[in-house]
Short mmCIF file of C-alpha atoms in Angstrom, two decimals:
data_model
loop_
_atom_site.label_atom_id
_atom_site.label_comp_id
_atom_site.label_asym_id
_atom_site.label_seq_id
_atom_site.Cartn_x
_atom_site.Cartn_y
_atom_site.Cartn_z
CA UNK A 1 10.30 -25.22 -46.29
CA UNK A 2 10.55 -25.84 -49.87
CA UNK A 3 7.97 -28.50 -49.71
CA UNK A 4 5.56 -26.87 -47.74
CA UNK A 5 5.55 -23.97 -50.22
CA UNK A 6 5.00 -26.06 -52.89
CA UNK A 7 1.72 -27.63 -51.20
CA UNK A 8 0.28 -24.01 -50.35
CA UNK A 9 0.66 -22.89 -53.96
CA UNK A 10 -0.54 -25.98 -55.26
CA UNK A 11 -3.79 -25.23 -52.76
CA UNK A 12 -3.71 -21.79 -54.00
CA UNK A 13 -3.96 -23.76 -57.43
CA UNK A 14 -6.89 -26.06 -56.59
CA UNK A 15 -8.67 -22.59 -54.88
CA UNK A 16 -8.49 -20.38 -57.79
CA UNK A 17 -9.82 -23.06 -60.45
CA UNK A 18 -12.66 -23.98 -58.11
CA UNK A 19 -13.58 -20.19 -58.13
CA UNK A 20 -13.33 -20.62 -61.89
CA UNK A 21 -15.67 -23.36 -62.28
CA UNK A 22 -18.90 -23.35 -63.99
CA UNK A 23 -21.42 -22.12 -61.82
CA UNK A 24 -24.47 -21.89 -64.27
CA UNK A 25 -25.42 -23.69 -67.37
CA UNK A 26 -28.06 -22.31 -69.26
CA UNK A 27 -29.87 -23.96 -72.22
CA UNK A 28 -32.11 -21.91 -74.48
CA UNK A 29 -35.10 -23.72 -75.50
CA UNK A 30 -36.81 -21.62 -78.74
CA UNK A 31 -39.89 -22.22 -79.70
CA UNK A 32 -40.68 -23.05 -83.55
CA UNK A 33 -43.50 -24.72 -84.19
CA UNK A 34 -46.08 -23.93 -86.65
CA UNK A 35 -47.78 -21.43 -84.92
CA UNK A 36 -44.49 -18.87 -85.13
CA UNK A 37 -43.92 -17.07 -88.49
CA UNK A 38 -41.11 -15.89 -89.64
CA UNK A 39 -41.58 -12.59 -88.53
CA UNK A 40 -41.52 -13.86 -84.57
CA UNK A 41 -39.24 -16.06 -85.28
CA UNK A 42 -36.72 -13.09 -86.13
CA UNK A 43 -38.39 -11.07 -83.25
CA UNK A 44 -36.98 -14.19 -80.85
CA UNK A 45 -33.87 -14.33 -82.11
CA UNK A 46 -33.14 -10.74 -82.32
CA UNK A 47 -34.65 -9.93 -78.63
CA UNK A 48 -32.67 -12.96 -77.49
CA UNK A 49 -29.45 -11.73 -78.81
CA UNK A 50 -30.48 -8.15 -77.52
CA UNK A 51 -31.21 -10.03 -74.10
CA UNK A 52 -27.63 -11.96 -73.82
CA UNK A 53 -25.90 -7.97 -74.47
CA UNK A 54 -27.76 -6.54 -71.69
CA UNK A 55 -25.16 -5.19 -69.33
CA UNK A 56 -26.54 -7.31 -66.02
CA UNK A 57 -26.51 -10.47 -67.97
CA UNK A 58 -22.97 -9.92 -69.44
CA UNK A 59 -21.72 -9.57 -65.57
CA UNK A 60 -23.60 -12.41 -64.44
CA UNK A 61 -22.91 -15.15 -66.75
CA UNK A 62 -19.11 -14.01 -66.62
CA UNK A 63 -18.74 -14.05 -62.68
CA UNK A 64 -20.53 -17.36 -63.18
CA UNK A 65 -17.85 -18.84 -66.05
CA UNK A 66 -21.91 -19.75 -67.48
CA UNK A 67 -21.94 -22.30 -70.19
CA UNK A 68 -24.53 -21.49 -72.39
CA UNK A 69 -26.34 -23.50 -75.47
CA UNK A 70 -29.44 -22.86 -77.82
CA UNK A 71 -31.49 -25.66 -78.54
CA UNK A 72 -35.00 -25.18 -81.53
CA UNK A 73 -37.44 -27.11 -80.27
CA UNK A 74 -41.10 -28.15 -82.52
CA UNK A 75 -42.87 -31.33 -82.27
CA UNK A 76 -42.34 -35.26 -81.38
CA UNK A 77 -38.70 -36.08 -82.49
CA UNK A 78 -37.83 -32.45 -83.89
CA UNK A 79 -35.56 -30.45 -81.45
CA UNK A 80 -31.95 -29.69 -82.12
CA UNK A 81 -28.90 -28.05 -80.65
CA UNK A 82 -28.04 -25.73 -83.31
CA UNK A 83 -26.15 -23.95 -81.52
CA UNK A 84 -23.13 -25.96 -79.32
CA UNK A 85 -22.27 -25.49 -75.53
CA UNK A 86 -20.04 -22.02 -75.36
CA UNK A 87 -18.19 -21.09 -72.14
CA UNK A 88 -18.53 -17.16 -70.86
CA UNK A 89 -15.29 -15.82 -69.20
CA UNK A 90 -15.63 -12.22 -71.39
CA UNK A 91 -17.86 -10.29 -73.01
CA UNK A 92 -16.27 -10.68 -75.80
CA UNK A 93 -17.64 -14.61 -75.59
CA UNK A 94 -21.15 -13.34 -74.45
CA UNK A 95 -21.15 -11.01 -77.90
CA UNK A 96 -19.90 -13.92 -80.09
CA UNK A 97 -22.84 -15.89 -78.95
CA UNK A 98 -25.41 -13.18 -79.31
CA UNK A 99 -24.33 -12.83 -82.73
CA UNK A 100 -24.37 -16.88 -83.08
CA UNK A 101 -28.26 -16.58 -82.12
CA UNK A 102 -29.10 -13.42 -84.47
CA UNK A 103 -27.92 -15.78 -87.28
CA UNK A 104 -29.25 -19.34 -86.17
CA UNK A 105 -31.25 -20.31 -89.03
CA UNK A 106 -34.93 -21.82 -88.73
CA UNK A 107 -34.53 -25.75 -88.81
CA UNK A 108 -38.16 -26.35 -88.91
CA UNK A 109 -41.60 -24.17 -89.86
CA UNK A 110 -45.04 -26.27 -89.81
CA UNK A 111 -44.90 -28.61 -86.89
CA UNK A 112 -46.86 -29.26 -83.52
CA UNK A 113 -45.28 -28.17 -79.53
CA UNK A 114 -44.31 -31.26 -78.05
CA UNK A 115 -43.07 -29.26 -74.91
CA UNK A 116 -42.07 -32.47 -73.01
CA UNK A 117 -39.37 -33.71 -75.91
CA UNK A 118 -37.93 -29.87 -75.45
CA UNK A 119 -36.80 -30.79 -72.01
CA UNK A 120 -35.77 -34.11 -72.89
CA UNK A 121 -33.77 -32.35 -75.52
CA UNK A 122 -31.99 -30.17 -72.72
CA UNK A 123 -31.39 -33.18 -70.34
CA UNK A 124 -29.05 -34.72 -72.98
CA UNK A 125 -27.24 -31.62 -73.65
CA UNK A 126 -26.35 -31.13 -69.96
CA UNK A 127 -24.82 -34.34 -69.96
CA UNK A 128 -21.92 -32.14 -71.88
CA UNK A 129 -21.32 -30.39 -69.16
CA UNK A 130 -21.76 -32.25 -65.98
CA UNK A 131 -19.12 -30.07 -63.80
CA UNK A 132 -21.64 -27.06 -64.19
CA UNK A 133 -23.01 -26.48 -60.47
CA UNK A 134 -26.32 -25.04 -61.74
CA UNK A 135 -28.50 -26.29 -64.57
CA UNK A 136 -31.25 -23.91 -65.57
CA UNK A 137 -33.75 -24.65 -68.99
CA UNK A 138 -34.98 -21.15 -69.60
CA UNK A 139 -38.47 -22.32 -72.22
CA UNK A 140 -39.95 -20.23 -74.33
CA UNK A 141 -43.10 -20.61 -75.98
CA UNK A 142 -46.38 -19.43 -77.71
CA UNK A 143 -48.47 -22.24 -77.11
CA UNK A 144 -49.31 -25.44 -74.68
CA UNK A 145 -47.65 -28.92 -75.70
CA UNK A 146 -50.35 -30.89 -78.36
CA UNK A 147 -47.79 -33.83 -78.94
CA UNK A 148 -45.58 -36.04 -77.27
CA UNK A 149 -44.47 -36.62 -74.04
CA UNK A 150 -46.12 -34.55 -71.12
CA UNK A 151 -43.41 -32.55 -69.77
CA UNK A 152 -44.84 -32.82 -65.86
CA UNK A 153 -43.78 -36.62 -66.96
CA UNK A 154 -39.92 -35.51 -66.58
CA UNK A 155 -40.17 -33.65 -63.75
CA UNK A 156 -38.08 -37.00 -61.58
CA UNK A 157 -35.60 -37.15 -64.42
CA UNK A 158 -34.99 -33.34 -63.91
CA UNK A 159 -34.91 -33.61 -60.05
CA UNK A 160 -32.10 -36.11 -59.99
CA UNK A 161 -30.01 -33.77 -62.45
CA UNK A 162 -30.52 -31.03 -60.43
CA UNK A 163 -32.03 -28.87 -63.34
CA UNK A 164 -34.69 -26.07 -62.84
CA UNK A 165 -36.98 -24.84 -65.88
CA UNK A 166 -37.96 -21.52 -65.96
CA UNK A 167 -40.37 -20.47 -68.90
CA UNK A 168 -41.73 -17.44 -70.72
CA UNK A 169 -45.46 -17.00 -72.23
CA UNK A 170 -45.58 -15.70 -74.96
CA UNK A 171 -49.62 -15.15 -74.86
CA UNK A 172 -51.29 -14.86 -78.37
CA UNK A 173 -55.04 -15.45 -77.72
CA UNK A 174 -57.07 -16.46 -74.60
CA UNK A 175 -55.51 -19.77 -73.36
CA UNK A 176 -53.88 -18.43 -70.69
CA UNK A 177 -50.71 -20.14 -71.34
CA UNK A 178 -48.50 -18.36 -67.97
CA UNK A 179 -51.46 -20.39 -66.38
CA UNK A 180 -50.38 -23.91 -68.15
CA UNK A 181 -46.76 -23.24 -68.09
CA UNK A 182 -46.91 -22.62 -64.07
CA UNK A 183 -48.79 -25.73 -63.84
CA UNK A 184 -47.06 -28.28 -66.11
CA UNK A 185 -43.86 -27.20 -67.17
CA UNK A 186 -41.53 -24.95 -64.41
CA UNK A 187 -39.86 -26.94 -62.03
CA UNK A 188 -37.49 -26.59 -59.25
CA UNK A 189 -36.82 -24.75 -56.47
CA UNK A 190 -37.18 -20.77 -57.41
CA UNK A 191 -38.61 -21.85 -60.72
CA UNK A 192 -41.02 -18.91 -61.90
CA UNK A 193 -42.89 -17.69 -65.68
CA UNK A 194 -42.89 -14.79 -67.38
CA UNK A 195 -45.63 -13.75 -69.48
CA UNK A 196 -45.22 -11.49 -73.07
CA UNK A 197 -48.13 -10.19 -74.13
CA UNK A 198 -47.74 -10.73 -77.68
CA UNK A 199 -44.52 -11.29 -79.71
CA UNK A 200 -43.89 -7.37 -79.36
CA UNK A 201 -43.35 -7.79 -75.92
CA UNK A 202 -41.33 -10.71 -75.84
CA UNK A 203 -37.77 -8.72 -76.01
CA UNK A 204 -38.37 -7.12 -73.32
CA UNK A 205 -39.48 -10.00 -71.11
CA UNK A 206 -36.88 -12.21 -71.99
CA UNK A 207 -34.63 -9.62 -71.09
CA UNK A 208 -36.27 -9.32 -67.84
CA UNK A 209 -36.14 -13.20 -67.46
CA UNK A 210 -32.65 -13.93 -68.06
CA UNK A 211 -31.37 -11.24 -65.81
CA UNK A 212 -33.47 -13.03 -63.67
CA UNK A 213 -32.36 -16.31 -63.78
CA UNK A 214 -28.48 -15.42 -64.13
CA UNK A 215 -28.46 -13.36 -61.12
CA UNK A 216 -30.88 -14.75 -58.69
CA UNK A 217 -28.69 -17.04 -56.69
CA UNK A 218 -25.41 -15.10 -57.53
CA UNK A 219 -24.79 -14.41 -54.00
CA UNK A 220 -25.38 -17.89 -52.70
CA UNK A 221 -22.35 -18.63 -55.71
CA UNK A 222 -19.42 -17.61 -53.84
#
């Protein structure tokens, strides 16, 4: 009797930390290049933050135990983590990472958009956390890539790590960049854009997007 106790609480065990697991992990991908001044650079950092408090995303990336990072991204060979893998079981831990991103300095000011080398950037940091069941790139941007790798080129790398990019266009002039980012950069199933019409608009939208992408396949999570 004894024994068979002890293997139904250790399956109890094995349950409850598989509820517990990582369900979502969520790299931030901020755009930098040249064509952002400081002003929207604070506007993207401060809506972010704003974003990650919002009441829907708090719930979501707890239920999810999310593990989220924040990665600057610029031209060829300029992107960096600056701001490490955290996991979300409070919000207490979402509101220490909001605060993380208000203060994240600028790393870089007067370079290209190699858009590409952004997601290349995010498949190496999910190699950190391989036990995460979903792998989302949420990209943010002002402007099509002009350098580097194409980033439809890593769309097979980012099929066989099961990672889906979502991105938000941030339209500044007539380009029609929701139009380029549907085209060449989203990617997996559900994968969708969000447009800002201006950097004004953009804490809003991003607030819109990542209570989009946190809770969308919440249900299918249990």
């Amino acid at each position: 009797m004894k024994f068979i106790r002890a293997v139904l609480f250790l399956g109890f065990l094995v349950a409850s930390a598989g509820a517990r697991a990582c369900q979502l992990a969520l790299v931030l991908a901020v755009d930098v290049s040249g064509s952002v001044d400081a002003r929207e650079y604070d506007i993207q950092m401060r809506g972010l933050a704003a974003a990650l408090n919002d009441g829907i995303v708090v719930d979501a990336l707890i239920d999810q135990q999310a593990m989220v990072t924040l990665i600057q991204w610029t031209g060829s060979s300029r992107q960096r983590q600056t701001i490490p893998w955290q996991r979300i079981r409070s919000a207490q831990d979402v509101a220490a990472f909001a605060a993380r991103v208000t203060e994240d300095q600028r790393v870089w000011r007067n370079y290209s958009t190699a858009v590409g080398e952004a997601l290349i950037a995010a498949e190496r940091a999910f190699a950190e956390v391989p036990e995460c069941r979903r792998k989302v790139v949420d990209v943010s941007g002002d402007g099509a890539s002009n350098e580097g790798v194409d980033p439809s080129t890593r769309r097979a790398a980012l099929t066989q790590l099961g990672v889906t990019v979502n991105a938000l266009a941030i339209e500044t002039d007539e380009e029609d960049l929701t139009a380029w980012f549907f085209e060449n950069l989203i990617h997996g199933e559900g994968a969708f854009v969000v447009t800002a019409n201006g950097f004004e608009d953009y804490p809003e939208q991003i607030k819109r997007k990542l209570q989009r992408e946190t809770t969308r396949q919440l249900s299918g999570l249990q």
